[in-house]
Coordinates of C-alpha atoms in Angstrom, one line a residue:
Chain A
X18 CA 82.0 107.9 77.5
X19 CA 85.5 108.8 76.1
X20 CA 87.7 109.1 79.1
X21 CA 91.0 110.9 79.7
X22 CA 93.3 109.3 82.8
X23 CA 95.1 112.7 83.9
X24 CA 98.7 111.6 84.7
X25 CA 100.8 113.3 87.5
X26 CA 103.9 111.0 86.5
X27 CA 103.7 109.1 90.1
X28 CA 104.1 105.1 90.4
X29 CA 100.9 104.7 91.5
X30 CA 99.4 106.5 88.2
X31 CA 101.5 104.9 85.6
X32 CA 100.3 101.1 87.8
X33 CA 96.7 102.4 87.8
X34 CA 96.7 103.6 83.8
X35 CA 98.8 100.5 82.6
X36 CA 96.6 98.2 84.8
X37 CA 95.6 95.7 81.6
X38 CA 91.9 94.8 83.6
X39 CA 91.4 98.9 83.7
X40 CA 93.3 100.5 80.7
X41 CA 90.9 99.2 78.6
X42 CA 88.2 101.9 80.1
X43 CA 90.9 105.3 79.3
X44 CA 90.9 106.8 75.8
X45 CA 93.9 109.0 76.6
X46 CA 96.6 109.4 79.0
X47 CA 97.3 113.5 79.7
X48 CA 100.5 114.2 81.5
X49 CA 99.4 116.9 84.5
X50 CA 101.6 119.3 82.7
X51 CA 100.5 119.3 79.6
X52 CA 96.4 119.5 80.5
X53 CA 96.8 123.6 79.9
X54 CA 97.4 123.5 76.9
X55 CA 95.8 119.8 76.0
X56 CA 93.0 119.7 73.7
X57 CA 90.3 118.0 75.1
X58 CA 87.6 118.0 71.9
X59 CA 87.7 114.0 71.6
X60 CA 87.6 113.2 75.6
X61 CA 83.7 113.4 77.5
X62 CA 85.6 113.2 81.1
X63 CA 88.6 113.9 83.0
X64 CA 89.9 111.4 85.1
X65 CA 92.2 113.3 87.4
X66 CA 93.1 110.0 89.2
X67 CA 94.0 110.6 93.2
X68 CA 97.2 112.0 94.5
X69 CA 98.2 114.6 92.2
X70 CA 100.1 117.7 93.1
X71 CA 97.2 120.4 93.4
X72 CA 99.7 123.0 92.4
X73 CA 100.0 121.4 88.9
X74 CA 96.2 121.5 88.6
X75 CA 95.6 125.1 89.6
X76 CA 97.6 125.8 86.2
X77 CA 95.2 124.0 84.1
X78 CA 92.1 125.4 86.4
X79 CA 91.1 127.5 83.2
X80 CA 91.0 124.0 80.9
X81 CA 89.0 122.0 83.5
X82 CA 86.5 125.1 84.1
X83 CA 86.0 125.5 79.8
X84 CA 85.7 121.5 80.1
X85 CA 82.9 121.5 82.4
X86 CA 81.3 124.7 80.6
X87 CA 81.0 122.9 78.1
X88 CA 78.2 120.6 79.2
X89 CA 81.3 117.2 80.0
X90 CA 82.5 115.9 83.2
X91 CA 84.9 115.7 85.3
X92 CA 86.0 112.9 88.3
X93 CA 88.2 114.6 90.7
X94 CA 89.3 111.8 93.2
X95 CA 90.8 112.4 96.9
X96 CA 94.2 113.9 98.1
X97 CA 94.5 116.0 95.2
X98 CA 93.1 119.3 97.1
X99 CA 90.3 119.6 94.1
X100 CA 88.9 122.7 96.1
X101 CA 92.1 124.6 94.9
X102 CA 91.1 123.6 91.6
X103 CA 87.7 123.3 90.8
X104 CA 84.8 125.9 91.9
X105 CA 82.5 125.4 94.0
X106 CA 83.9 122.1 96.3
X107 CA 84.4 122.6 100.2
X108 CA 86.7 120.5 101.8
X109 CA 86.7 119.8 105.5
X110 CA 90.2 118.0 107.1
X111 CA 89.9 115.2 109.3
X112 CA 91.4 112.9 111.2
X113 CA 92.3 109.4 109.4
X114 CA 92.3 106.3 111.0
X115 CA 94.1 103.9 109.2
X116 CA 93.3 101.1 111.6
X117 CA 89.4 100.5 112.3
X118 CA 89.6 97.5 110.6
X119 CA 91.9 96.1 113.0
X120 CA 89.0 96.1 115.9
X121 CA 86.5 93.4 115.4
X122 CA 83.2 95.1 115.0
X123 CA 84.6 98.6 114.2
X124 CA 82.2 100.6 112.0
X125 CA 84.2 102.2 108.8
X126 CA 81.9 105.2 109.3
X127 CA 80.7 104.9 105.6
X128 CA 77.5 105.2 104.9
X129 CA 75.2 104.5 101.3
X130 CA 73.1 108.0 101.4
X131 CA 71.8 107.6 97.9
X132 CA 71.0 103.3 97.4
X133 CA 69.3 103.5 94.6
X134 CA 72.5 106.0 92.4
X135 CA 73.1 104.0 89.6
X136 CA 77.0 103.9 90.4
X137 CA 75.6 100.8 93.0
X138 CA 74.5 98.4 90.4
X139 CA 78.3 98.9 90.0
X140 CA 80.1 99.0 93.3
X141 CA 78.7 97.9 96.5
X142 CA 79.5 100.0 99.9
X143 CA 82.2 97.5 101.1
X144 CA 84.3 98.1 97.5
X145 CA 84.3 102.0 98.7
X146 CA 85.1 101.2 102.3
X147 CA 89.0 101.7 103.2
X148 CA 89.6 105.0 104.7
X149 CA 88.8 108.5 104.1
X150 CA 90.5 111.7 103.9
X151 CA 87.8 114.4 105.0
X152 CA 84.8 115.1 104.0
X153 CA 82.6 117.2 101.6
X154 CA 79.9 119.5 101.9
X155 CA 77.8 118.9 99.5
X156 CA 76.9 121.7 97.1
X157 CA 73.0 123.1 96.9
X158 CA 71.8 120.3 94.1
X159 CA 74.1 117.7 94.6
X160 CA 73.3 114.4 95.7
X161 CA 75.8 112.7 98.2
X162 CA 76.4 108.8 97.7
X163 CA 78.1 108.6 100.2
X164 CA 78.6 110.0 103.8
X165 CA 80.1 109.7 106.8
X166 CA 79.0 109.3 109.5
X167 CA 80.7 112.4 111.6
X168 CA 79.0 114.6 108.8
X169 CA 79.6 115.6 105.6
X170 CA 80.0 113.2 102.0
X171 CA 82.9 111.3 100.8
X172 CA 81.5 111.1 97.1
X173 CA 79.5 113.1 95.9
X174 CA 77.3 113.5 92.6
X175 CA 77.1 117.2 91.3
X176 CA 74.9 118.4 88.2
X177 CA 73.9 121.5 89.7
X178 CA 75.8 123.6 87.7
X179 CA 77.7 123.6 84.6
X180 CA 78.8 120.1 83.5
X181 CA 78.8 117.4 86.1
X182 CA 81.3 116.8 88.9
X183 CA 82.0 113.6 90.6
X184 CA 84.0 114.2 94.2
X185 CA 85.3 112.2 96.8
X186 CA 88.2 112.1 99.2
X187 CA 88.8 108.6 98.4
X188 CA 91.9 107.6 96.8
X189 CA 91.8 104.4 94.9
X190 CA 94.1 104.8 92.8
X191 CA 97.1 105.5 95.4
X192 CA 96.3 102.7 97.0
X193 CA 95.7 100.1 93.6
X194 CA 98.7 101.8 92.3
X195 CA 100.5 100.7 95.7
X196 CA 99.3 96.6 95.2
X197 CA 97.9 97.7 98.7
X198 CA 94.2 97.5 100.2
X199 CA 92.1 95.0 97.9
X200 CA 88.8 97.1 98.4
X201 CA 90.5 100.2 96.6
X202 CA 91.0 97.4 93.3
X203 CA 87.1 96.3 93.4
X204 CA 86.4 100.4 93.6
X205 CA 88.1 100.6 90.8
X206 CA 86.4 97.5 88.7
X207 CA 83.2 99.2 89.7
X208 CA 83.4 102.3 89.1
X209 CA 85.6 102.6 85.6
X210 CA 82.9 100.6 84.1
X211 CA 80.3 102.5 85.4
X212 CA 82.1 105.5 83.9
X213 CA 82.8 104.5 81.2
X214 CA 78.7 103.3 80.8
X215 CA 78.1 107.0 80.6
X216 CA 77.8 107.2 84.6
X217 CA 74.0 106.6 84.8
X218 CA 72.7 107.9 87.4
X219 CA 70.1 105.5 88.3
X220 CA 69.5 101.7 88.2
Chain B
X23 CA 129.3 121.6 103.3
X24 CA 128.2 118.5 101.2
X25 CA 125.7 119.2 98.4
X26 CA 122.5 117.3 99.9
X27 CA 119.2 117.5 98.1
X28 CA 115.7 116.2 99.4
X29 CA 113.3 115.8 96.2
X30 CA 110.2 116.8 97.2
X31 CA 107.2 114.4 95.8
X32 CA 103.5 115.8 95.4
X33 CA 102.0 114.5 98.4
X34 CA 102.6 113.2 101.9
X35 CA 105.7 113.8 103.0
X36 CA 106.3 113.4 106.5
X37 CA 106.8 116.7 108.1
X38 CA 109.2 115.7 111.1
X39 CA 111.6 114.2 108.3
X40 CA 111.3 117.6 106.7
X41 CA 111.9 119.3 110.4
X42 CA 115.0 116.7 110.4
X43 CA 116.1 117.9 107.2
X44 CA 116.0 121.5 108.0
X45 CA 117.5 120.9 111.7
X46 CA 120.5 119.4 109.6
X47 CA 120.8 122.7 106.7
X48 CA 119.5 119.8 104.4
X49 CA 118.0 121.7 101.2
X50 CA 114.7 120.2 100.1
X51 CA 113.0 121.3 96.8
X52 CA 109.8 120.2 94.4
X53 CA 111.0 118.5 91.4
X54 CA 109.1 121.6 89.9
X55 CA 111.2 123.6 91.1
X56 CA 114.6 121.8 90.0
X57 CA 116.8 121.0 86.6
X58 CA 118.6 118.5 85.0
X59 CA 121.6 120.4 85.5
X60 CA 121.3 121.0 89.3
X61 CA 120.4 117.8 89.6
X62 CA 124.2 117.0 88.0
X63 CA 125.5 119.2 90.9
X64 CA 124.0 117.9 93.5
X65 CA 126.4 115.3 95.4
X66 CA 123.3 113.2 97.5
X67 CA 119.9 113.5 96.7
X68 CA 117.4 112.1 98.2
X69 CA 114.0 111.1 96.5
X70 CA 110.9 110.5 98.1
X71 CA 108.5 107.4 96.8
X72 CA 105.5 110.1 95.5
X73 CA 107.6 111.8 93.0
X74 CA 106.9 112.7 89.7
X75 CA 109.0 110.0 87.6
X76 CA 107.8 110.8 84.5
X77 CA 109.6 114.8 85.0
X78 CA 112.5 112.5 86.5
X79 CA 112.9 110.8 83.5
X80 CA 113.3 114.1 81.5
X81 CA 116.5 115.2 83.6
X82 CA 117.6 111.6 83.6
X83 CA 121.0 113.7 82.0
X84 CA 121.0 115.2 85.6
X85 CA 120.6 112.0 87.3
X86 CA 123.0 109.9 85.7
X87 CA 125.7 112.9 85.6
X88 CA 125.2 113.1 89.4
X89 CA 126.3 109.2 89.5
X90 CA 128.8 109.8 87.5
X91 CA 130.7 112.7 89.2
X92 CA 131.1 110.2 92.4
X93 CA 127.1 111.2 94.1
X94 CA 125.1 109.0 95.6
X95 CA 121.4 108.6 95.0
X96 CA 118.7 107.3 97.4
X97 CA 115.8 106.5 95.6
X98 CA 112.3 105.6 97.1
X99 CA 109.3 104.0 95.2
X100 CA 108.0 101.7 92.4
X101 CA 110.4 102.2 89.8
X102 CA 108.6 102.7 86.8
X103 CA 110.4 104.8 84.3
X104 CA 113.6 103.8 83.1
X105 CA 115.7 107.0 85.3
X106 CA 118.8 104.4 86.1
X107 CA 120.7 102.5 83.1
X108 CA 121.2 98.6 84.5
X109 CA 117.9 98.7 86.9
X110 CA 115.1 97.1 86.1
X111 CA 111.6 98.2 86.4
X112 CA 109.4 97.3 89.6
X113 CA 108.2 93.4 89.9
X114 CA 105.2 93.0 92.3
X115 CA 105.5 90.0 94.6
X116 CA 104.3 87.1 94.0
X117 CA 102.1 86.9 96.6
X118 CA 100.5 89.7 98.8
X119 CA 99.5 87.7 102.0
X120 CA 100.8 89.0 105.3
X121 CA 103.4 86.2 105.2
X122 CA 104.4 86.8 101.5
X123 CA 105.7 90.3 102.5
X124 CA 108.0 89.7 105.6
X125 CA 111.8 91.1 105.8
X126 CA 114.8 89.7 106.0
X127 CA 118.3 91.5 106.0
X128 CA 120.7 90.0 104.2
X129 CA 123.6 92.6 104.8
X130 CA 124.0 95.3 107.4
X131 CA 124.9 98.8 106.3
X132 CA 125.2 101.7 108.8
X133 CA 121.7 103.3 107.5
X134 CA 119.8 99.6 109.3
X135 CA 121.9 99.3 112.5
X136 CA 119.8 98.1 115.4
X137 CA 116.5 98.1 113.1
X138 CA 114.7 94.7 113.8
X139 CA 113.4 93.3 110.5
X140 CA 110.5 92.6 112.6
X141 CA 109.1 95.9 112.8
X142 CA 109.9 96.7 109.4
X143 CA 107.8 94.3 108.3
X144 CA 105.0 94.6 110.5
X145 CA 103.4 97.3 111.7
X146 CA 100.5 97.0 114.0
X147 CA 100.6 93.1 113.1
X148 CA 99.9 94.5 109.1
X149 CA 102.8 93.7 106.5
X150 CA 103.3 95.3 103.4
X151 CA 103.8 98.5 104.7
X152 CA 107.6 98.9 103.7
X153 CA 108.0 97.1 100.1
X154 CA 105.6 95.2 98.2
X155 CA 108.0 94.0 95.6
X156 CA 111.2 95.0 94.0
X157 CA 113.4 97.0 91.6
X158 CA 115.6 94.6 89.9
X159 CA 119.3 95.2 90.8
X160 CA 122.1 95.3 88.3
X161 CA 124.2 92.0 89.1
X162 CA 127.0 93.8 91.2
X163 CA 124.4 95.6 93.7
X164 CA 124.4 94.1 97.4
X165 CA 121.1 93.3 98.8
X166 CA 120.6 94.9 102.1
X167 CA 116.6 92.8 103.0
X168 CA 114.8 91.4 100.6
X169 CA 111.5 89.5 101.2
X170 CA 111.6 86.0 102.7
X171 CA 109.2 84.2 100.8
X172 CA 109.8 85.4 97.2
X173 CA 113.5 86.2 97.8
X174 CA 112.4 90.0 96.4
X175 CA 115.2 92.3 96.9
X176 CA 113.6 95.2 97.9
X177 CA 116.8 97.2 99.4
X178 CA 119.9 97.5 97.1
X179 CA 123.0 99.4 97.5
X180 CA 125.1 99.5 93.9
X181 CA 128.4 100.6 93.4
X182 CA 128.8 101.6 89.7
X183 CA 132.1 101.3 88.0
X184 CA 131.5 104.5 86.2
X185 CA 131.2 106.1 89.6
X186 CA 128.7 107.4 92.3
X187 CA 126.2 104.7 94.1
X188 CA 122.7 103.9 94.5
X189 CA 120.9 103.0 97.3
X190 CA 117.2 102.0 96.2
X191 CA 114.4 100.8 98.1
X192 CA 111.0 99.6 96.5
X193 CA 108.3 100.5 98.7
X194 CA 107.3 103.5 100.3
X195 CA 110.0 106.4 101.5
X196 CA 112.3 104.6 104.1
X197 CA 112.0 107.5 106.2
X198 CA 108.2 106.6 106.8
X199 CA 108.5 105.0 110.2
X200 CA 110.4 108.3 111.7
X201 CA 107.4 108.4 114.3
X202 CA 107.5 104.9 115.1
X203 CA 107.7 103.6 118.5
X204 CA 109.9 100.5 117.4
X205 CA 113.4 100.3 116.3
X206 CA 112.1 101.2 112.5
X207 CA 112.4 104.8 113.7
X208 CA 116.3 104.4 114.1
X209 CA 115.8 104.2 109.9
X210 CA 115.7 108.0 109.1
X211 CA 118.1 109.7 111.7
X212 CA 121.0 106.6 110.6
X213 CA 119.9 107.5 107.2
X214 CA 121.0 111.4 107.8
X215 CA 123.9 110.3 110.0
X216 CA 124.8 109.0 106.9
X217 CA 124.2 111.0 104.6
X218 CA 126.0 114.2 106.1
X219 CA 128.9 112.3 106.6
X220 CA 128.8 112.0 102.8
X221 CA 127.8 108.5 102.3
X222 CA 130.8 106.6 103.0
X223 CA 131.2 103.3 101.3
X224 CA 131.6 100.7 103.5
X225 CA 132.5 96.6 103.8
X226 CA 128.8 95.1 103.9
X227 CA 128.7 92.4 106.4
X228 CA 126.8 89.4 105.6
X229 CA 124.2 88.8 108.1

């Protein structure tokens, strides 16, 4: 899988990219800004790492729909308001509590809905297990990997329709980019590997 | 009426700062939305930790002819474009531990009166929350805190003999513990008092 890192300029993307343990899974770096008019014939899947600004991403919503139209993929991570960007992707708000992992015994909500997804011969639960910003529905065809437990999915798997979409309201990268919350790093150690396997979707 | 600007990043800004800033006639704009030269024209700016460096560092022009007409910058975040000439790029902390990443002020300036490094270092008994390393200062900067363990100077205020000052903090937006119930929250409103009384350089006392 050739893999395109889409860049919003931030610290926590230039310390996620430049990461020497995890650069070695990109094949390009796109600046947000220049994804309208990037061409994308050498790259298999987008990348657009957490945190961008969605307004930047509505600009290139043309590029990323011809991308997936074309058969390729693309990995839209959380608190980048992907359903202003890509079709088809219902967001639901919610409350986030930074803090269950404070109280002994708390339950992160999370929980594995598809065990046997290829992505967890990669990651385990506990490297996806931080905090989450909303939830998902998940789209007629799609297979949730993860939910939570108030309803709805945090990552989701979606072939159903052109291409194939990978969604979740986590944000790793903010957080790797930020040398803060260790589980966010062993996400990331999972699941760039795993894409960059080709993102088999079983064992 | 002093030229302020608020730089708006991408994502979470904080919206009672932004109610602050509008209470106080403070303009705030997306770094979309702005250019090199009104940048230059602007006589404070203020720059939140999530912004886009990389479009920073194409109106660096801006930047440094803001500096250089006698402004004063207040920059938030992992530095990690080159925007300032003399400042080094961000250096994690050695260590990441809860006691690696505890505060100490080395001098007071108006912005930290009354804060307790305590609860700028810890919130909810968590550290980390306010720097996790620092942007190296050019030799004449003052440190304001800087971490006790590594010695990390994470807060910097730098008087440049071509003109204008820089006051630079390494972690997330210094304005992030407005809602706090501790003496962090005094950070934001001193930072405005500030500000709107155009920055004022003053004798830092050594703590």
């Amino acid at each position: 899988m050739r893999i395109a890192f889409v860049d919003g300029g931030t610290y926590y993307h230039h310390a996620t990219y430049n990461d020497p343990e995890l650069k070695v899974f990109f094949d390009r770096n796109i600046y947000v800004l220049d994804l309208p008019e990037a061409d994308l014939s050498d790259v298999d899947c987008l990348y657009i790492a957490s945190r961008q600004n969605p307004a930047d991403l509505v600009v290139a919503r043309d590029v990323i729909d011809a991308f997936l139209a074309s058969g390729k993929m693309v990995v839209a991570l959380g608190e980048s308001h992907c359903e202003q960007w890509l079709s088809n992707v219902d967001w639901m708000p919610g409350v986030t509590n930074f803090w269950w992992w404070l109280t002994p015994g708390e339950d992160s909500g999370l929980r594995l809905n598809e065990p046997d997804h290829g992505l967890f011969s990669y990651i385990t639960l506990d490297d996806a297990t931080w905090h989450r910003h909303g939830t998902l529905s998940v789209p007629p065809g799609a297979k949730s990997l993860i939910n939570a437990i108030e309803g709805g999915s945090v990552l989701y798997d979606d072939s159903s329709s052109s291409g194939r979409r990978i969604v979740s309201t986590l944000d790793p990268c903010y957080h790797h980019g930020s040398y803060f919350m260790p589980a966010t790093t062993g996400f990331l150690k999972g699941f760039l590997p795993w894409l960059k396997q080709g993102a088999p979707a079983s064992m | 009426m002093i030229n302020i600007l608020h730089l708006r990043a991408v994502s979470h800004e904080l919206p009672g700062f932004v109610k602050s800033l509008h209470a106080r006639g403070i303009r705030s704009e997306s770094v979309r939305d702005i250019s090199s030269k009104e940048l230059a024209q602007c006589e404070i700016l203020l720059i939140e930790a999530h912004v886009d460096q990389k479009a920073l560092l194409g109106m660096k022009d801006g930047l440094t002819a803001c500096l250089d007409a006698g402004g004063t910058i207040v920059f938030n975040g992992q530095l990690v474009y080159p925007l300032f000439d003399s400042v080094g790029l961000f250096q994690v902390a050695s260590g990441r531990g809860r006691d690696d990443l505890i505060i100490e002020r080395v001098n007071e300036h108006p912005v930290f009166d009354g804060v307790d490094c305590y609860d700028m270092s810890l919130r909810r008994g968590v550290a980390g929350f306010y720097a996790r390393g620092a942007n190296p200062p050019p030799p004449e900067a003052e440190i304001l805190h800087r971490l006790v363990k590594d010695g990390s100077p994470i807060d910097w205020i730098w008087q440049r003999r071509q003109g204008g000052q820089l006051l630079m903090h390494s972690g997330n937006t210094m304005w992030m513990y407005l809602d706090d119930k501790t003496s962090a929250a005094r950070i934001a409103p001193q930072l405005l008092d500030w500000v709107c009384a155009g920055a004022p350089v003053t004798d830092l006392e050594n703590c």
